[in-house]
C-alpha positions as a printed Julia matrix, in Angstrom:
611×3 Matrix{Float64}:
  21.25    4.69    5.26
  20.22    7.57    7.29
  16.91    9.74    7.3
  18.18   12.62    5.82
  19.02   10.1     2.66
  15.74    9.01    2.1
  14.02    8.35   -0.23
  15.82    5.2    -1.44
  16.95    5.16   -5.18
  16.28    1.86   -5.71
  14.06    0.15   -2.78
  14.77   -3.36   -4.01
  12.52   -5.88   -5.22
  11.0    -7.39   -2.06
  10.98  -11.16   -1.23
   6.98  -11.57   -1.01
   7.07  -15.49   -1.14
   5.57  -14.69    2.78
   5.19  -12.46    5.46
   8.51  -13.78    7.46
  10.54  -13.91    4.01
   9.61  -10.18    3.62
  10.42   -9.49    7.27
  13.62  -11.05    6.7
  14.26   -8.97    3.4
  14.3    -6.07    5.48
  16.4    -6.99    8.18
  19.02   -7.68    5.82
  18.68   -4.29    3.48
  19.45   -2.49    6.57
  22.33   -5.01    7.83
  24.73   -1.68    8.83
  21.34    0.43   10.6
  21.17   -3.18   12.44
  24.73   -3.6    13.62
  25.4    -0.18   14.53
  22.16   -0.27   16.48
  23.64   -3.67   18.08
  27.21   -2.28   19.15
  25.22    0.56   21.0
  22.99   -1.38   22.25
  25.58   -3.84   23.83
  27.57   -0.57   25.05
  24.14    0.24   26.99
  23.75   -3.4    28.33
  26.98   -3.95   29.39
  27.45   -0.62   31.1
  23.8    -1.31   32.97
  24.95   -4.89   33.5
  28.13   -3.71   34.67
  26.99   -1.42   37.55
  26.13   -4.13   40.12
  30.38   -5.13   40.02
  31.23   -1.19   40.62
  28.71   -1.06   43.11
  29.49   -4.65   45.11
  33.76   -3.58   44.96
  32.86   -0.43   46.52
  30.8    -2.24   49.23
  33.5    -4.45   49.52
  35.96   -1.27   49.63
  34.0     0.08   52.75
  33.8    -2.87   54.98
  37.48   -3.57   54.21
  37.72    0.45   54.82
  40.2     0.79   51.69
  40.22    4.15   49.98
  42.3     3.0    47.05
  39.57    0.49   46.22
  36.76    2.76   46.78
  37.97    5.2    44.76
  38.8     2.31   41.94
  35.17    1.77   42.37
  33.71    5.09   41.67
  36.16    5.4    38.43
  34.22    2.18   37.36
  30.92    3.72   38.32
  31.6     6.76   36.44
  32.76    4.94   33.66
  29.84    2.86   33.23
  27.36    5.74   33.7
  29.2     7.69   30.78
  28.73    4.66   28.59
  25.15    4.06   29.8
  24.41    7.62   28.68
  26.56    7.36   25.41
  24.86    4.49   24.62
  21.29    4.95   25.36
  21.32    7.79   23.14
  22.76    6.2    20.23
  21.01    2.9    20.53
  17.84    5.4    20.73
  19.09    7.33   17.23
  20.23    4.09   15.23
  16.78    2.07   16.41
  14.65    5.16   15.34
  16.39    5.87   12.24
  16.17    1.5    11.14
  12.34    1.78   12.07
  11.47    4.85   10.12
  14.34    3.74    7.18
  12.28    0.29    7.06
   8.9     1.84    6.85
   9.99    4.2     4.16
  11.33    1.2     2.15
   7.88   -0.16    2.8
   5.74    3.02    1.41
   8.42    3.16   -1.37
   7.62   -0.42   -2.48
   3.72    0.27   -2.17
   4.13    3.33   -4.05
   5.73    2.07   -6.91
   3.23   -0.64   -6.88
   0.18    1.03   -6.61
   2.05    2.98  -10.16
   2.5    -0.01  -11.29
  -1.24   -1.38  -10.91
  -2.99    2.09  -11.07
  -6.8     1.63  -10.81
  -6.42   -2.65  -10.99
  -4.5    -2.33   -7.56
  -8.41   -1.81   -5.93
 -10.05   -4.09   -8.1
  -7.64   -7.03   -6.62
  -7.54   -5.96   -3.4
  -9.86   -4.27   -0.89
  -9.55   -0.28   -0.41
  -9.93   -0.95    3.3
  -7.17   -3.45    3.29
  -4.99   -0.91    0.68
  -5.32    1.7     3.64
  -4.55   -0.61    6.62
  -1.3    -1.69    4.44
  -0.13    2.09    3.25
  -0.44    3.02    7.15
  -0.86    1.41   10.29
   1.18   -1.84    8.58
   4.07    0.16    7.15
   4.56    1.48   11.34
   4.17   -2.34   12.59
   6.64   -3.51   10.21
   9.19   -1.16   10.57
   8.75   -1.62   14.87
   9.55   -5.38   13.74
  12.71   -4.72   11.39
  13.92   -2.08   14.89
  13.55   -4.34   17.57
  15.93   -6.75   15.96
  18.8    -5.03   16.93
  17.89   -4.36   20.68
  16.45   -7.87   21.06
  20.0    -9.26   19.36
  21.89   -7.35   22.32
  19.62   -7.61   24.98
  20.17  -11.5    24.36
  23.99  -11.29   24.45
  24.15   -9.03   26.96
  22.32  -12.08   28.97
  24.97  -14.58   28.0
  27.83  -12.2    28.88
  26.3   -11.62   32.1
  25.34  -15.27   33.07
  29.28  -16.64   32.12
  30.38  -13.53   33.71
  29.27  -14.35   37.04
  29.73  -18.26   36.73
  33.46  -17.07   36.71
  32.95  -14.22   38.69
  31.07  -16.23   41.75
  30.37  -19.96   40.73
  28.62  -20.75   43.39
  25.89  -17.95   42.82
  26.41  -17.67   38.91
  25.48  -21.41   38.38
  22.04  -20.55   39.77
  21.81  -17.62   37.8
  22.83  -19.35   34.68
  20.46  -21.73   35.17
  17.24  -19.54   35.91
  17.47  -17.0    33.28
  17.13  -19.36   29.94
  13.86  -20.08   32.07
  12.96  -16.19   32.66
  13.9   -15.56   28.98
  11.47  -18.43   27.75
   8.94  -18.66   29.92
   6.63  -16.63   27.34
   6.79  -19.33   24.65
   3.95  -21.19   24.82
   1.99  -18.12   25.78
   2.63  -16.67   22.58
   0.54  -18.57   19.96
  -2.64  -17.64   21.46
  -1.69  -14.26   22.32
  -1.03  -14.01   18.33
  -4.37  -15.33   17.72
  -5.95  -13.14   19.65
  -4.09  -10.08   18.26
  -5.02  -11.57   14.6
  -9.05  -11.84   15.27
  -8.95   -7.92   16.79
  -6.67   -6.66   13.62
  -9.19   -8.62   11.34
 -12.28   -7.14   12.79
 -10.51   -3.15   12.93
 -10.02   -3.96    9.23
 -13.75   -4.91    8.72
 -14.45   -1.5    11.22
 -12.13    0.16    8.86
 -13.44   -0.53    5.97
 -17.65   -0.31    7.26
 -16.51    3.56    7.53
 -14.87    3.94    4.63
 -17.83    2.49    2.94
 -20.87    4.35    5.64
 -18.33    8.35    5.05
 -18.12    7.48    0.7
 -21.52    7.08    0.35
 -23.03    9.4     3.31
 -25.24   11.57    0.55
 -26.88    8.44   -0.88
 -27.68    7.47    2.61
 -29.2    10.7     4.31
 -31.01   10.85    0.72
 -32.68    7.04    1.46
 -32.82    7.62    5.38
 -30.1     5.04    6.11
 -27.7     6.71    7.77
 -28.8     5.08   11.33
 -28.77    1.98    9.96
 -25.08    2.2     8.54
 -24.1     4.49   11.99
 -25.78    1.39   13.75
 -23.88   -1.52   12.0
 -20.42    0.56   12.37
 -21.01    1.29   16.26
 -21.61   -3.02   16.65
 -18.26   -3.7    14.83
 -16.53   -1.06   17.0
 -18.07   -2.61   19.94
 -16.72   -5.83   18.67
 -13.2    -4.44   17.99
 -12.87   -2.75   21.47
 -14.32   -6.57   22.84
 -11.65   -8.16   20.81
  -8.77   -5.61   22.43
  -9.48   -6.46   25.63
  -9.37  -10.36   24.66
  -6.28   -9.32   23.28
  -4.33   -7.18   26.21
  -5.51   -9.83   28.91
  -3.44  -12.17   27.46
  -0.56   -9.68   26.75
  -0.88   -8.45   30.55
  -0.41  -12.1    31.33
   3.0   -12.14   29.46
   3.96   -9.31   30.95
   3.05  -10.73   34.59
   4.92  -13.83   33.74
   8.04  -11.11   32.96
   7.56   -9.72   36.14
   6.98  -13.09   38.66
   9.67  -14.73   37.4
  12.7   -12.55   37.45
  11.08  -11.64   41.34
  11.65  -15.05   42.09
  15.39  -15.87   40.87
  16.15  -12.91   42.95
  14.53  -14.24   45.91
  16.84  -17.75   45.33
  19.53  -15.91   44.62
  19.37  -13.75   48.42
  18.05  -16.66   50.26
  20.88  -18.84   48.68
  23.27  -16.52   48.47
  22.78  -14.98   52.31
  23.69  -18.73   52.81
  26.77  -18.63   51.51
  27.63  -15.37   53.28
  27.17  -16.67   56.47
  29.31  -19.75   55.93
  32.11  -17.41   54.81
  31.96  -18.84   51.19
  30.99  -15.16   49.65
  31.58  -12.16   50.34
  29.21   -9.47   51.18
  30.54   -7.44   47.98
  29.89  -10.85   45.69
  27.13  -11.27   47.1
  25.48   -7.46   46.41
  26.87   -7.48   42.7
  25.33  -11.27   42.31
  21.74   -9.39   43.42
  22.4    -6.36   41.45
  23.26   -8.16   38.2
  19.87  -10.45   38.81
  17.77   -7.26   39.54
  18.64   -5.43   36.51
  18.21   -8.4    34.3
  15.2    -7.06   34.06
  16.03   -4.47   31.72
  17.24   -6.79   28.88
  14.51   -9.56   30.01
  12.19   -6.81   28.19
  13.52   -6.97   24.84
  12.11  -10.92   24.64
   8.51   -9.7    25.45
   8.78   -6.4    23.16
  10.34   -8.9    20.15
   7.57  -11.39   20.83
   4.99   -9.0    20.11
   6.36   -7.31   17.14
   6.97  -10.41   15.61
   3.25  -11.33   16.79
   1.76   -7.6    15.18
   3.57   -7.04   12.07
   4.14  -10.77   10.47
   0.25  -10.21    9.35
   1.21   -6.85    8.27
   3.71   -8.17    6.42
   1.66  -10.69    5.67
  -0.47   -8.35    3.97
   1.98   -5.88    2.01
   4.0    -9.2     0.4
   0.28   -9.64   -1.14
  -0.09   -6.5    -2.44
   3.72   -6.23   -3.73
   3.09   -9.86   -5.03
   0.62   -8.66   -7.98
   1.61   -8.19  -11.15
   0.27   -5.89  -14.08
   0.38   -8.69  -16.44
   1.58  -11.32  -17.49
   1.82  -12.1   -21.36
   2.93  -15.73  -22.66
   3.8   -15.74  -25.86
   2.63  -15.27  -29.53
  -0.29  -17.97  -28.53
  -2.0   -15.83  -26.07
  -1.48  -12.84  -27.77
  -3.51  -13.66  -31.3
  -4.62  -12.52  -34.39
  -6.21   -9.83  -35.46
  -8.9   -10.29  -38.03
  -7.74  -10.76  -41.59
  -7.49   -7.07  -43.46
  -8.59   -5.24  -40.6
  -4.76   -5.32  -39.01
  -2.48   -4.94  -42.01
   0.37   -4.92  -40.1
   0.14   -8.05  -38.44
   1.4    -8.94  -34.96
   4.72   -8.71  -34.03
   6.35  -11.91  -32.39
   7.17  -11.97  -28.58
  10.4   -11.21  -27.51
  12.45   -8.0   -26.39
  10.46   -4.9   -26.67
  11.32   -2.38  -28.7
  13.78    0.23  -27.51
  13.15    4.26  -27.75
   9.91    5.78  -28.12
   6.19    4.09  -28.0
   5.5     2.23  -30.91
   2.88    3.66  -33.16
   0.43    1.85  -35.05
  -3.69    0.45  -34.84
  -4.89   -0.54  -31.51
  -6.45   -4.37  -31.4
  -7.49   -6.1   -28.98
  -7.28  -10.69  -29.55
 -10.25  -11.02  -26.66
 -13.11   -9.22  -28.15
 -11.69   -8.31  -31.57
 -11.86   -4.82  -31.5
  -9.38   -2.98  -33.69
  -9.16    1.38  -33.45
  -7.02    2.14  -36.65
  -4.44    4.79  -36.35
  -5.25    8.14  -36.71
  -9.1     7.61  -36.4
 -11.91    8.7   -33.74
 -13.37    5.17  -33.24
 -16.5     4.42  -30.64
 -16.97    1.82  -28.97
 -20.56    0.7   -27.74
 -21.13   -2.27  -25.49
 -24.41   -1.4   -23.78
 -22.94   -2.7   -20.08
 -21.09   -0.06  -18.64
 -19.38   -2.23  -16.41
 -18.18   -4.29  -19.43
 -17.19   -0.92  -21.23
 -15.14   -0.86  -17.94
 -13.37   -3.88  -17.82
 -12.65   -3.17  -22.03
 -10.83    0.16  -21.24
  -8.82   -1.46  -18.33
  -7.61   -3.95  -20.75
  -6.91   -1.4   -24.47
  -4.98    0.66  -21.44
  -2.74   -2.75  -20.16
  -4.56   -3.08  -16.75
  -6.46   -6.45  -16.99
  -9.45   -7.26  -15.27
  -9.26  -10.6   -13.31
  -6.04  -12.81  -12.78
  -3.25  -12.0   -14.79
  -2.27  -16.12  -15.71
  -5.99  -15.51  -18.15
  -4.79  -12.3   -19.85
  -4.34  -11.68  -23.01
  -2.01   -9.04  -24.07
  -3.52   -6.05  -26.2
  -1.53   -5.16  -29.55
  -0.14   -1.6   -30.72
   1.12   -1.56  -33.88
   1.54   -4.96  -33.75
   3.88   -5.07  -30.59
   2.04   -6.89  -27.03
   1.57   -3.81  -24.92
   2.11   -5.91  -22.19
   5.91   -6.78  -23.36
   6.72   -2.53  -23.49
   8.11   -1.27  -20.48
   5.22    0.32  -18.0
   5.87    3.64  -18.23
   6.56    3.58  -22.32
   3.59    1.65  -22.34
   1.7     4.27  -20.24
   3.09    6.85  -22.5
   1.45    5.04  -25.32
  -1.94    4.62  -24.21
  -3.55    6.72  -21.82
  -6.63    5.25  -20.31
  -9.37    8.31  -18.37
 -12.28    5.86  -16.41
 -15.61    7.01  -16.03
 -15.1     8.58  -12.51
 -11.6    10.12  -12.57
  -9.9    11.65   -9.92
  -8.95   15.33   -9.26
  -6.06   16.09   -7.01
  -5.9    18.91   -4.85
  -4.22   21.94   -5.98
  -4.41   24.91   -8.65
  -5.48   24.25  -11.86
  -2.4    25.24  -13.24
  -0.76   22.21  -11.54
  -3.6    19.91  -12.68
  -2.88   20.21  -15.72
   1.36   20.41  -15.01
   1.58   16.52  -16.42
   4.28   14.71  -18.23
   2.92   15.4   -22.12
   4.13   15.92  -25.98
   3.99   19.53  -25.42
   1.71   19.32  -28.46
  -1.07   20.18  -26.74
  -1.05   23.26  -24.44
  -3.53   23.66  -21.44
  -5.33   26.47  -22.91
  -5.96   23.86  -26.06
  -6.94   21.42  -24.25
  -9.67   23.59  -21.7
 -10.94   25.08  -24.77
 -11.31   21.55  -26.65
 -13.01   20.26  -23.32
 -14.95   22.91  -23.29
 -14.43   24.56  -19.58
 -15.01   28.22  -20.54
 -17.73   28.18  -17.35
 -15.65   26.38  -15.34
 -13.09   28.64  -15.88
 -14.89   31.48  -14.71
 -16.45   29.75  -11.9
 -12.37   29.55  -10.92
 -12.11   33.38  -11.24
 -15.1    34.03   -9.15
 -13.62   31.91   -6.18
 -10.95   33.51   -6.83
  -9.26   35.22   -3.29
  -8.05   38.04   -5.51
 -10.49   39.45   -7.96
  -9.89   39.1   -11.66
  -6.95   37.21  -10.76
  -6.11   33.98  -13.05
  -8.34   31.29  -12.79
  -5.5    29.15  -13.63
  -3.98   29.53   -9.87
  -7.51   29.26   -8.14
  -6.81   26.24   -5.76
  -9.02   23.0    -6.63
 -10.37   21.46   -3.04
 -10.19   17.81   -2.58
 -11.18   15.54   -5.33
 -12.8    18.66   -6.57
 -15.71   18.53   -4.12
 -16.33   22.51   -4.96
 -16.94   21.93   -8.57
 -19.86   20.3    -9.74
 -20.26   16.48  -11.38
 -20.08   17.85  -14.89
 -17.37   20.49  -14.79
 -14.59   17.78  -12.61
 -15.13   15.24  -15.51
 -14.28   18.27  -18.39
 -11.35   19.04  -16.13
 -10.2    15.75  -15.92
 -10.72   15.35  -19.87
  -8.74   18.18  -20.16
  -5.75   16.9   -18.46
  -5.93   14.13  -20.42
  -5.71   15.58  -23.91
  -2.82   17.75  -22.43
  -1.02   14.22  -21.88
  -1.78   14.24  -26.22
  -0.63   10.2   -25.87
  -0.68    7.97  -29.15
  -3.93    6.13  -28.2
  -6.06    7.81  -25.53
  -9.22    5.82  -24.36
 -12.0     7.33  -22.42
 -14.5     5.78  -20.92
 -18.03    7.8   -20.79
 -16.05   11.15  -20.85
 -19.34   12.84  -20.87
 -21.72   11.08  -19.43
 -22.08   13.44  -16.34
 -22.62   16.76  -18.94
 -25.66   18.16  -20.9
 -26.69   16.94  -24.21
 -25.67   20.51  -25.47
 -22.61   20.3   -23.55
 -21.59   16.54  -24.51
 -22.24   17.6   -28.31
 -19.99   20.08  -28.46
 -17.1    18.81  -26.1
 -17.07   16.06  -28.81
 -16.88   17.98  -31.46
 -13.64   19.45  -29.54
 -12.1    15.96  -28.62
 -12.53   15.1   -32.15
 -10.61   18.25  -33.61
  -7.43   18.75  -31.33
  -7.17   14.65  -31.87
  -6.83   14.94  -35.42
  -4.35   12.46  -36.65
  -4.22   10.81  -33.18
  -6.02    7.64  -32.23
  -8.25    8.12  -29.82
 -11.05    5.89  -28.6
 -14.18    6.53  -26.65
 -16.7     4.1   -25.13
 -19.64    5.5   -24.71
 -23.62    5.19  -25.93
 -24.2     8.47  -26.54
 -25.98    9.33  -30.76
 -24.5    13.0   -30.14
 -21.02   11.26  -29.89
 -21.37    8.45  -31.85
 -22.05   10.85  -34.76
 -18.7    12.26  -34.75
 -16.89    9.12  -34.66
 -14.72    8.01  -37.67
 -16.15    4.0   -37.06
 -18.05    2.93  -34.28
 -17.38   -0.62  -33.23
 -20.38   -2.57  -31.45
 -19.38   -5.06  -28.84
 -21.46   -7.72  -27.36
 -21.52  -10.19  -25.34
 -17.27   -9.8   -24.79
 -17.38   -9.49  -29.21
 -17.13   -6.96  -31.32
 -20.32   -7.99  -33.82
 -20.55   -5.15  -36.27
 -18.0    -2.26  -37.76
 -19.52    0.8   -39.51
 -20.48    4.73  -39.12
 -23.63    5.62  -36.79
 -26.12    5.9   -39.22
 -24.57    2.15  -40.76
 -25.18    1.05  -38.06
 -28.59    2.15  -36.93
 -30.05    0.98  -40.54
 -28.2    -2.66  -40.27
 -28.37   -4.09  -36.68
 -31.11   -4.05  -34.22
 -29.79   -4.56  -31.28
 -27.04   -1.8   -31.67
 -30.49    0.66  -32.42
 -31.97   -0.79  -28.93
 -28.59   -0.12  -26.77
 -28.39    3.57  -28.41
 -32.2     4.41  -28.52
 -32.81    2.69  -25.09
 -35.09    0.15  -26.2
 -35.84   -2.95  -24.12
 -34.91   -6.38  -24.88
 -38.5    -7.68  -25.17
 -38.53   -4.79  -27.66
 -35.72   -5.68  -29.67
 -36.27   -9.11  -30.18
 -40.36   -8.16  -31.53
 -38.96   -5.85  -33.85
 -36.33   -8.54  -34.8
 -39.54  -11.39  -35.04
 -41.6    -8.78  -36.84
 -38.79   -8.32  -39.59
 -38.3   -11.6   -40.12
């Protein structure tokens, strides 16, 4: 695989059992980016490792004053340096391209995730942890999956050398046989608490991390309560404690790096004391002896792969750690025609399909039920949905739309048209039922490519502004505008939409949802940041262009609830009553309190006073 290749097709489906079993995953998707990286990396090894002979033969060549050898020598030389150079750039290219090859994989797999998951991937896990993972992770675990190659032939490059020299000079090569195992493993049992120190300063960046996420997201609440010290005081402590923690962290690390530096300085002084010994007794030669020192001094070189490996190992196997956990949650998971239940009797004609193979081809059609709380949105019909807890309205439109609150082993599948939602493919499924939260999401960009989404084509963006009704948005576009009277349509959008106010970002995002014109389209509180002018007439809208569509809308509002074909009031996780507004408002109480605002106290007095 090379960069220019990228992205993948297909990234695989990860092993996510643990952080080492994804680690290892990787390694072996990029098997050829390792061994290529390997073969130039031993051609840069050897040819370093080789110098000391060229240069020891041509010492040899002077004192014995032979020009044939010296010359011999300098071919070597030459030689070596070519492959030095031929392989320190390639080892440089294949290492680069596995680490940025790897980390794409990574960002690949996360992406298709976070698709996968949509807005449940923050409910599960942390946004500050969601970040760390999608950034600084993906570039620790990639550093990991390159080092493997370099470390695999800095080590055999080291074996080479050490039966090279036992056969070259066994007199010298025994003690260098013996002493490098030692150099290469002398920063074992430093390891484990340098990895515990690097885990308790990446766990408190991650709290840092996510303190200014949380102190930046909600910066206008806190200048408007006077707590922005307060927040700016908490975040500067945890820094203080993360730069604390790196210090605790690189002592150790210095350490291991002293120990790579002591030791190797110490074989070479055995191996000159030793081998000057020898020399003197007429057992070596001078030119043995000054290739014996040469191949111990740049041992070195390869010595540093075992420190770099250690720490990669040490820095990305919680990264790794981390993205198996996110790649290890599902959407759903559905278990059968017990879990999935039935609908009430005559409200779901149909009747529930049983499990098995979705259906092939396009979404299935049909009334929208839900088994948990009972509520059913016929085909073809506006239906409303009041709950009086918006965070339970939530947690309902995460589950009609297939994204279930809380662990997936407790979910139980919604129904379309009798077929488990959960058993349709994702993206048929997400072509089937579109959910828009209470606080959605603009992306950057012209309006004209806000509203460029995958749709029926039924519904063109003009239809769907107008039915949203962002006639003032629209000229609020043309007056910011660079060219004057030009379309508002190719106005750019800033950042989440930060130039447009609360009111006209939620009609925009409306209106790319009705462009999507999916079978069942669920909004939560589409207008609960609008006028009551506004929110009447924007309902009226929804309610035409979704004609013959099922669409349904949680929400609280009389103006809305007015329009609806059925309004279906849930309570306490059950839908209790089924009827039109006004049936409603006449029959039960506490469906009068949620829309009118009443109190509890209220509610149940008027309930005593009736009875």
């Amino acid at each position: 695989m090379q960069i220019h290749h990228l992205p993948y097709a297909d990234p695989g489906e990860p092993d996510v059992r643990s952080g080492t079993r994804f680690l290892l995953w990787l390694g072996r998707n990029q098997l050829g980016g390792q061994v290529k990286s390997l073969l130039w990396g031993l051609l840069l090894h050897l040819g370093i490792a080789g110098s000391p002979l060229g240069v020891g033969l041509a010492v040899q060549a002077v004192i014995d004053r032979s020009g044939g050898d010296l010359a011999r020598a300098g071919a070597l030389l030459a030689v070596l340096g070519a492959a030095i150079a031929v392989g320190d750039t390639m080892m440089h290219r294949t290492a680069v391209t596995n680490w940025i090859t790897a980390a794409a994989r990574v960002q690949q797999l996360l992406a298709r995730k976070s698709a996968e998951l949509g807005s449940l991937l923050n409910r599960r896990v942390a946004a500050g942890e969601v970040v760390a993972v999608s950034t600084g992770d993906v570039e620790k675990i990639g550093w990991f999956v390159e080092t493997l190659s370099r470390f695999a032939a800095a080590a055999t490059t080291l074996v080479l050398v050490c039966v090279g020299l036992v056969v070259y000079q066994p007199a010298l090569g025994v003690v260098v046989a013996a002493g490098v195992p030692v150099l290469a493993l002398a920063a074992l049992p430093l390891l484990p608490r340098a990895t515990r120190r690097a885990d308790v300063q990446r766990e408190k960046a991650g709290r840092a991390t996510e303190l200014a996420s949380d102190t930046v997201a909600g910066l206008r609440v806190l200048r408007g309560i006077g707590g922005e010290d307060l927040f700016l005081g908490r975040y500067r402590e945890a820094s203080q404690q993360v730069r604390e923690a790196a210090v605790h962290s690189a002592r150790m690390w210095a350490l291991i790096a002293a120990v790579q530096v002591l030791l190797p300085g110490l074989l070479l002084v055995v191996v000159v004391v030793y081998g000057a010994g020898l020399a003197l007794e007429g057992r070596v030669t001078v030119g043995e002896l000054v290739t014996v020192y040469g191949a111990v001094a740049l041992a070195h070189h390869p010595l540093r792969n075992f420190e770099e490996i250690a720490m990669a190992y040490s820095f990305s196997r919680p990264s790794a750690k981390r993205a198996a956990r996110v790649l290890a949650l599902t959407r759903t998971t559905a278990t059968g025609p017990a879990a999935v239940g039935e609908p009430p009797a005559g409200e779901f004609p149909a009747g529930p399909l049983p499990a098995g193979e979705p259906p092939a081809g396009d979404p299935p059609g049909g009334d929208l039920y839900d088994p948990v709380t009972g509520l059913l949105a016929p085909a073809g019909l506006f239906t409303a949905v009041v709950c009086g807890d918006p965070d339970a309205a939530g947690r309902l439109a995460d589950r009609l739309g297939g994204h279930p609150p809380g662990e997936p082993e407790a979910h139980v599948s919604v129904l379309l048209g009798g077929t488990p939602l959960d058993e349709l493919p994702l993206g048929t499924a997400r072509t089937a039922v579109l959910v828009q939260d209470k606080d959605p999401v603009l992306l950057s960009g012209t309006l004209r490519e806000l509203l460029d989404v995958p749709s029926s084509g039924r519904v063109t963006p003009g239809d769907a502004l107008a039915a949203a009704r962002c006639g003032d948005v629209l000229d609020a576009l043309a007056q910011a505008s660079a060219d004057p009277g030009g379309d508002p349509m190719d106005t750019r959008i800033t950042e989440r939409g930060r130039s447009l106010s609360g009111g006209q970002r939620q009609r925009l995002a409306l209106a790319r949802s009705l462009v999507t014109d999916p079978e069942v389209l669920v909004l939560d509180e589409p207008t609960s940041a609008v006028d009551s002018h506004t929110e009447a007439r924007v309902a009226a809208g929804v309610r035409e262009l979704r004609t013959g569509r099922t669409t349904v809308v949680l929400a609280s509002s009389p103006l809305l609830l007015d329009l609806a074909d059925r309004v279906v009031f849930v309570r306490d996780g059950r839908a209790v009553a089924v009827g039109t507004h006004r049936e409603l408002l006449a029959a039960e109480e506490r469906y009068r309190a949620v829309v009118t605002r009443e109190t509890e106290e209220d509610t149940l007095v008027d309930i005593e006073e009736r009875a």
